[in-house]
Coordinates of C-alpha atoms and ligand atoms in Angstrom, one line a residue:
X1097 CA 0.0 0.0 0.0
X1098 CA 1.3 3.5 -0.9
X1099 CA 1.9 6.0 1.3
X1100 CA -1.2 8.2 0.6
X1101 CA -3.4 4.9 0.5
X1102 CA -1.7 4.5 4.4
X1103 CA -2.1 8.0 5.8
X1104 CA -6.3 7.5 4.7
X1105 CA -7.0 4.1 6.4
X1106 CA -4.9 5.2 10.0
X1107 CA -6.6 7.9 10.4
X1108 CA -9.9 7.8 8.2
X1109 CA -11.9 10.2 10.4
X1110 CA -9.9 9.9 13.5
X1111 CA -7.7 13.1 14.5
X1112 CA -4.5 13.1 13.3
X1113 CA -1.6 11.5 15.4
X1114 CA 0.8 13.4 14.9
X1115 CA 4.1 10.9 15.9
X1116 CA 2.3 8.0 13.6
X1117 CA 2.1 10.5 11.1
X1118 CA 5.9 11.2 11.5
X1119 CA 6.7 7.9 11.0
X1120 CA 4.7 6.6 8.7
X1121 CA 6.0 10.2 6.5
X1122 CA 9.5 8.8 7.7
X1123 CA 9.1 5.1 6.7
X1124 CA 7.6 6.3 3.1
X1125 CA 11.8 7.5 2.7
X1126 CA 10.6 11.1 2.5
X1127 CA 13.4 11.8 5.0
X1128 CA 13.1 13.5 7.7
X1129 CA 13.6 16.8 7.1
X1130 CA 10.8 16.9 4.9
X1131 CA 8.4 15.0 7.5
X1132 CA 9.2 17.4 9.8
X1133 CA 8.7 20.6 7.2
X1134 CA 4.8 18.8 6.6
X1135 CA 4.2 18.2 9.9
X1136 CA 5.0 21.9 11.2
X1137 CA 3.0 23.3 8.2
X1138 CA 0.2 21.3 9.2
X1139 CA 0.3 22.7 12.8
X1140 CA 0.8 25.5 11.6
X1141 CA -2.8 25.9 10.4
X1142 CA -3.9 25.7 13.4
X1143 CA -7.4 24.3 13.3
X1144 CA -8.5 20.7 13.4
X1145 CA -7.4 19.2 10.7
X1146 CA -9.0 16.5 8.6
X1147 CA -7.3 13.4 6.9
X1148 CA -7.8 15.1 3.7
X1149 CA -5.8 17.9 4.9
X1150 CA -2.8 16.1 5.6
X1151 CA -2.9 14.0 1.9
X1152 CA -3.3 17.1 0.3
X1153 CA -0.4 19.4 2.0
X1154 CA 2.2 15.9 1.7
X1155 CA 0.9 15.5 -1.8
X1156 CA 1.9 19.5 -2.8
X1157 CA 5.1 19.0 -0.7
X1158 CA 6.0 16.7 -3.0
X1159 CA 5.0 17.5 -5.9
X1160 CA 6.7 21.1 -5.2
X1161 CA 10.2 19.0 -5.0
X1162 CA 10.0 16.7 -8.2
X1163 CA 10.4 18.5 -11.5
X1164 CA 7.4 17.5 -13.5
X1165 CA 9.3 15.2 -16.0
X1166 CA 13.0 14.7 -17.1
X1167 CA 14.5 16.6 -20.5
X1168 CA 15.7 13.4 -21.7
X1169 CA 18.8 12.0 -23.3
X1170 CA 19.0 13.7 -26.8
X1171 CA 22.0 12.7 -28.9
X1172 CA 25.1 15.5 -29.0
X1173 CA 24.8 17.8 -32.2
X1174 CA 28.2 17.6 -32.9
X1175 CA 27.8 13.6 -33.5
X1176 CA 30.1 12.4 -31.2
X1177 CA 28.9 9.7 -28.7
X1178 CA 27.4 11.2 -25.7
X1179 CA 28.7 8.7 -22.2
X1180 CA 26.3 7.6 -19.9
X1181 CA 28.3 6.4 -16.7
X1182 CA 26.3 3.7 -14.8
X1183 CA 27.4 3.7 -11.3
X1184 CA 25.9 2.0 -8.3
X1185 CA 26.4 -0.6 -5.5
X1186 CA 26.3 -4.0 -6.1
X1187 CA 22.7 -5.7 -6.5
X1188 CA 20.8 -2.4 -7.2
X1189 CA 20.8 -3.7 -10.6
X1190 CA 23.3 -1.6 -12.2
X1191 CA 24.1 -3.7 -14.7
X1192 CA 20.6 -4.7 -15.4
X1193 CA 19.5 -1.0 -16.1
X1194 CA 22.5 -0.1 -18.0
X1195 CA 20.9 -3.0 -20.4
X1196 CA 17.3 -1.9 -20.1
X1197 CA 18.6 1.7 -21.0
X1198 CA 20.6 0.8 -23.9
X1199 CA 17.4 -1.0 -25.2
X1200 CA 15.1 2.1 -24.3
X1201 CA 17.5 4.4 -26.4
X1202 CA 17.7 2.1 -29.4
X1203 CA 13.9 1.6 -29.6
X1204 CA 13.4 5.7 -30.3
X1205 CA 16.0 4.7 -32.8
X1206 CA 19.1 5.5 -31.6
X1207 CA 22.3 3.6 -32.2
X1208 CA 24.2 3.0 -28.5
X1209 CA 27.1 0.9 -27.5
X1210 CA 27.8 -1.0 -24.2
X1211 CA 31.3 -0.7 -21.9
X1212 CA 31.5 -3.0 -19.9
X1213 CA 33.6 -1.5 -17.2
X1214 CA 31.9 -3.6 -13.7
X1215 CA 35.7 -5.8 -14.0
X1216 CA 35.3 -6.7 -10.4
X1217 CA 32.7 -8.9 -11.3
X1218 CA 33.2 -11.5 -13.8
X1219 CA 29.8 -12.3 -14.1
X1220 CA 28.7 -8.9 -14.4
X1221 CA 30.5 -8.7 -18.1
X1222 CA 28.9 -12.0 -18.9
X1223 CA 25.7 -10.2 -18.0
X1224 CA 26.2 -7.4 -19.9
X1225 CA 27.0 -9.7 -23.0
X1226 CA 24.4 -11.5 -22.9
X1227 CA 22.3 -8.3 -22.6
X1228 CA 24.3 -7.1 -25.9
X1229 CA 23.1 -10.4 -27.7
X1230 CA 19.7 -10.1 -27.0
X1231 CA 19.2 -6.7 -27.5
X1232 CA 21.8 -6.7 -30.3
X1233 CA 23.7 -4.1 -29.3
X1234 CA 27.3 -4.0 -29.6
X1235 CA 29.7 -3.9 -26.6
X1236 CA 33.4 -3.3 -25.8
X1237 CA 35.1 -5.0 -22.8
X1238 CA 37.8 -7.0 -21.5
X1239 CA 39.1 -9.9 -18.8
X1240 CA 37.7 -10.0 -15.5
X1241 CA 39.8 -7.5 -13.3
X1242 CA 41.1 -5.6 -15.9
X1243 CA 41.4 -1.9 -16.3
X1244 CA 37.9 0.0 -16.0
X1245 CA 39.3 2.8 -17.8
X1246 CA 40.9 1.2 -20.3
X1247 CA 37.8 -0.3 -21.3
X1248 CA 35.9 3.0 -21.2
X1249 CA 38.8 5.1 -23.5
X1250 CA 39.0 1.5 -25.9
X1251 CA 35.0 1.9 -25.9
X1252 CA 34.4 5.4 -27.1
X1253 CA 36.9 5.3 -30.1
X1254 CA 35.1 2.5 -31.1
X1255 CA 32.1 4.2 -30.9
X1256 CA 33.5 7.1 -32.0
X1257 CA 34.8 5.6 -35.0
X1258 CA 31.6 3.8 -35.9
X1259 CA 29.5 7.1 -35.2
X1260 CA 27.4 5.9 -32.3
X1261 CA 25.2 8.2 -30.5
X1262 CA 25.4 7.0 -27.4
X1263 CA 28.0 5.0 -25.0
X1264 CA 26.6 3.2 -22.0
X1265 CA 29.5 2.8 -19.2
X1266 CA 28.3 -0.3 -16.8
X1267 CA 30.9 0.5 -13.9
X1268 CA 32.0 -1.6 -10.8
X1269 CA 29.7 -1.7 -7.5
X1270 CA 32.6 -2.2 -5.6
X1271 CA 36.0 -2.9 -5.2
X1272 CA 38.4 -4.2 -2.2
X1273 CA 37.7 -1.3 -0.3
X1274 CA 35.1 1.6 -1.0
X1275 CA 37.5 4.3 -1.4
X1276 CA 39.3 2.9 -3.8
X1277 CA 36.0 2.4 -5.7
X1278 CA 35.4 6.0 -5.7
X1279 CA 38.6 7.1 -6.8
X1280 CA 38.3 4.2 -9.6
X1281 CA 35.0 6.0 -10.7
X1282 CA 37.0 9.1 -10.5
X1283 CA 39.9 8.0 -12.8
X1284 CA 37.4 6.1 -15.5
X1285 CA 35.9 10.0 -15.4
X1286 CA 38.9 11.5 -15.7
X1287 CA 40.0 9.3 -18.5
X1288 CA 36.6 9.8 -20.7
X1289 CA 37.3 13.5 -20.5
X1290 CA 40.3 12.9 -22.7
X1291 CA 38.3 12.2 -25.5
X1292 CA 36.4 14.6 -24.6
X1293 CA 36.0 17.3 -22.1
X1294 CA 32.7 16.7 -21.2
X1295 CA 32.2 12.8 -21.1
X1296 CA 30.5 11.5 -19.4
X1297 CA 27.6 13.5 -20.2
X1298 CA 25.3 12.0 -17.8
X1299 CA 26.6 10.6 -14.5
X1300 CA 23.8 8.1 -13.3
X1301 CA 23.5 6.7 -10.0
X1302 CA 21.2 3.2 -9.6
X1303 CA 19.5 3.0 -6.2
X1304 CA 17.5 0.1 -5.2
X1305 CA 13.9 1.2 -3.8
X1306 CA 13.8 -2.1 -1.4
X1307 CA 16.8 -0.3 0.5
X1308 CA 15.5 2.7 1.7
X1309 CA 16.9 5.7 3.2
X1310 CA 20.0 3.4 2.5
X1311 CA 19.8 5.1 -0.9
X1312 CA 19.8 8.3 0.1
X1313 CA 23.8 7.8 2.1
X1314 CA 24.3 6.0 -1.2
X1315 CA 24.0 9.3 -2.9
X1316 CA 25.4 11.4 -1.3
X1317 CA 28.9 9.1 -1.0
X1318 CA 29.0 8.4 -5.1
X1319 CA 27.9 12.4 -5.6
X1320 CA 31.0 13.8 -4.0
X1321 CA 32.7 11.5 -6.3
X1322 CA 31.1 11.5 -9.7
X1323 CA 28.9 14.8 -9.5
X1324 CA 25.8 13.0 -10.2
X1325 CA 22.9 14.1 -13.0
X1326 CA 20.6 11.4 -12.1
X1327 CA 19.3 8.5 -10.6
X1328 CA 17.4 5.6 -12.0
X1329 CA 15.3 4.0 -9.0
X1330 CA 14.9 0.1 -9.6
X1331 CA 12.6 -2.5 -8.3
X1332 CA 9.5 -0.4 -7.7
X1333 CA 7.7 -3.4 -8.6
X1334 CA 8.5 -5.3 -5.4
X1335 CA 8.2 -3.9 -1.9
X1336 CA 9.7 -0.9 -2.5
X1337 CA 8.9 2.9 -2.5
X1338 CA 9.8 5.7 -4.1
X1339 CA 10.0 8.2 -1.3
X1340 CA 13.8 8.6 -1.7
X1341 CA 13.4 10.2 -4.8
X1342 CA 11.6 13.0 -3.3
X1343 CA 14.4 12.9 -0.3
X1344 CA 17.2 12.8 -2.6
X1345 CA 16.1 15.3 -4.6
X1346 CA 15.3 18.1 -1.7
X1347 CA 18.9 17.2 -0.1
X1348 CA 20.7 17.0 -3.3
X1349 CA 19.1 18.0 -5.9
X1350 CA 19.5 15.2 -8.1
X1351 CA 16.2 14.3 -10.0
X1352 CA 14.9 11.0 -10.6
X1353 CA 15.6 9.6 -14.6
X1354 CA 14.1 6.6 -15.0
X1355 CA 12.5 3.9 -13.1
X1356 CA 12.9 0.3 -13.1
X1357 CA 10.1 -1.9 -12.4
X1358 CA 10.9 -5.3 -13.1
X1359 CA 13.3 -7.7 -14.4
X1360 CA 12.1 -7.5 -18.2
X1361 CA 14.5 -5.2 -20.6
X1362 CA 11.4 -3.1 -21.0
X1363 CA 10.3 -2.8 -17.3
X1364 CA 11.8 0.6 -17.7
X1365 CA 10.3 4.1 -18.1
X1366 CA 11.2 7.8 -18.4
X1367 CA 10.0 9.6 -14.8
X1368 CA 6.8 11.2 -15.1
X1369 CA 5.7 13.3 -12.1
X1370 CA 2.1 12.2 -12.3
X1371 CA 2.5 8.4 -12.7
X1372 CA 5.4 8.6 -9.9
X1373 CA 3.2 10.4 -7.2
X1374 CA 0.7 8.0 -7.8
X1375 CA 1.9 5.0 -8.0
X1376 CA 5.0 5.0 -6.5
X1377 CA 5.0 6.8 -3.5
Ligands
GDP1407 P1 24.2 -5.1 -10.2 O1 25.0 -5.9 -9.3 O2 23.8 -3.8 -9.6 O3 24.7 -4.9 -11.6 O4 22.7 -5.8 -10.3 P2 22.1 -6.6 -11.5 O5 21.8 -5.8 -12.7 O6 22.9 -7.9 -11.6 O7 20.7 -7.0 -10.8 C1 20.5 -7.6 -9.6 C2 19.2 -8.4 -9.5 O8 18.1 -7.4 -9.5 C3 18.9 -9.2 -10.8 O9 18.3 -10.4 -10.4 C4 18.0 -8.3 -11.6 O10 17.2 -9.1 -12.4 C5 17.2 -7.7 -10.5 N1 16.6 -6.4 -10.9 C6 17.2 -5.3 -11.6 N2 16.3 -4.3 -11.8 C7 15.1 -4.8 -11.3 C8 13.8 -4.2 -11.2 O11 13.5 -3.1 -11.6 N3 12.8 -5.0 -10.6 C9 13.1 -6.2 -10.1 N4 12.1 -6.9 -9.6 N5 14.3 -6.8 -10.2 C10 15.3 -6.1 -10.8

């Protein structure tokens, strides 16, 4: 049950509790700053408020802090390949939305390439293959445990060369420790801006909706590393909520590209405000 679906059956025509109410706007993965911004405003009214008071002031909070849709990924006019960097922990299904991405480009007819640059994981190239073969896509990598950026500079000359629009970079979810995974990310940045200055493009961060506020300290750490442009939220089909979209967008301002919402390569769509506050909060 969604969160405005929750807030109606607690409290129905009951008066309005205002620590349930806290939690339940805290369990949704609003975060807590925002609870607490909905709850004063509420008080702030100061009269007795109805159910339908509180859906309607959490439904304009957040709909004030999602942008209404997402411009899009639109190929570069000067016809090089724009880079999409995939980054993410291991198990949000990074690698899985990297594919479902490539597929969701190529069916408004655009030509894309894969890097496979997730080298920690051997199986996670082997995924990404096999996700090449059945989308037919083409896709540049190497051995298990080679160079990330190496695979990444290899892949955009090759794309490059054969005038692809777009380059999809599936990077590693971890590494022996997490800093040098972050300074990994760095590097494979680093290197794609000497091809050209500013690749990658798009810097997109996969969060898992089953984790939480988990997400949102997920975030934050791969922001101050990659200086993220977006976030694709996966497995809204299963228990979880969107409510850290709306938490990681007021605390860092990153919006919400794409959702994933199931294990099909076309369980995949653009964000839409509408459909999102709906049905996925
Ligand atoms: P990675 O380690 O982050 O690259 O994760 P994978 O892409 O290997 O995905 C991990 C698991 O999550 C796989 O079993 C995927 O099929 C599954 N998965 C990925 N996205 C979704 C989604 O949107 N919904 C559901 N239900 N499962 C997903």
């Amino acid at each position: 049950m969604g969160l405005f679906d929750s807030i109606l059956k607690r409290f129905g025509n009951k008066e309005i509790d205002w620590d349930d109410l806290e939690a339940m706007l805290i369990g949704a993965d609003l975060g807590a700053p925002l609870a607490m911004e909905i709850i004063d405003e509420l008080q702030d009214l100061g009269r007795t408020l109805k159910t339908q008071d509180v859906l309607d002031r959490t439904r304009e909070a957040v709909v004030n802090i999602l942008p209404e849709s997402v411009p899009g990924l639109q190929p570069l006019e000067n016809g090089k390949p724009r880079v999409v960097l995939v980054a993410g922990v291991n198990g949000t299904g990074k690698t899985t939305s990297t594919a479902k991405l490539g597929y969701f480009l190529k069916q408004q007819g655009l030509s894309v390439m894969f890097a496979a640059a997730d080298t920690f994981r051997a199986a996670a190239i082997e995924q990404l293959v096999s996700w090449a073969e059945r989308t037919d896509i083409p896709i540049v990598k190497t051995q298990y445990q080679g160079d990330p950026s190496a695979v990444c500079y290899d892949a955009y000359e090759a794309a490059e060369k054969r005038g692809i629009q777009f380059l999809l970079a599936d990077t590693a979810g971890r590494l022996h420790t997490r800093s040098n995974l972050m300074e990994e990310l760095k590097k494979v940045r680093r290197t794609m801006g000497k091809k050209d200055p500013a690749a990658p493009h798009d810097r997109l961060l996969v969060v898992d909706a089953t984790t939480g506020s988990n997400a949102l300290a997920q975030a934050r750490e791969f922001h101050a590393a990659l200086d993220l442009t977006g976030l694709i939220i996966t497995k809204l089909d299963g228990s979880g909520k969107g409510g850290m979209a709306v938490a990681i967008q007021q605390q860092l301002q990153i919006p919400t590209w794409f959702v994933g919402t199931g294990e099909k390569v076309d369980d995949f769509h653009q964000f839409e405000r509408k459909d999102f506050v709906e049905e996925m909060i």
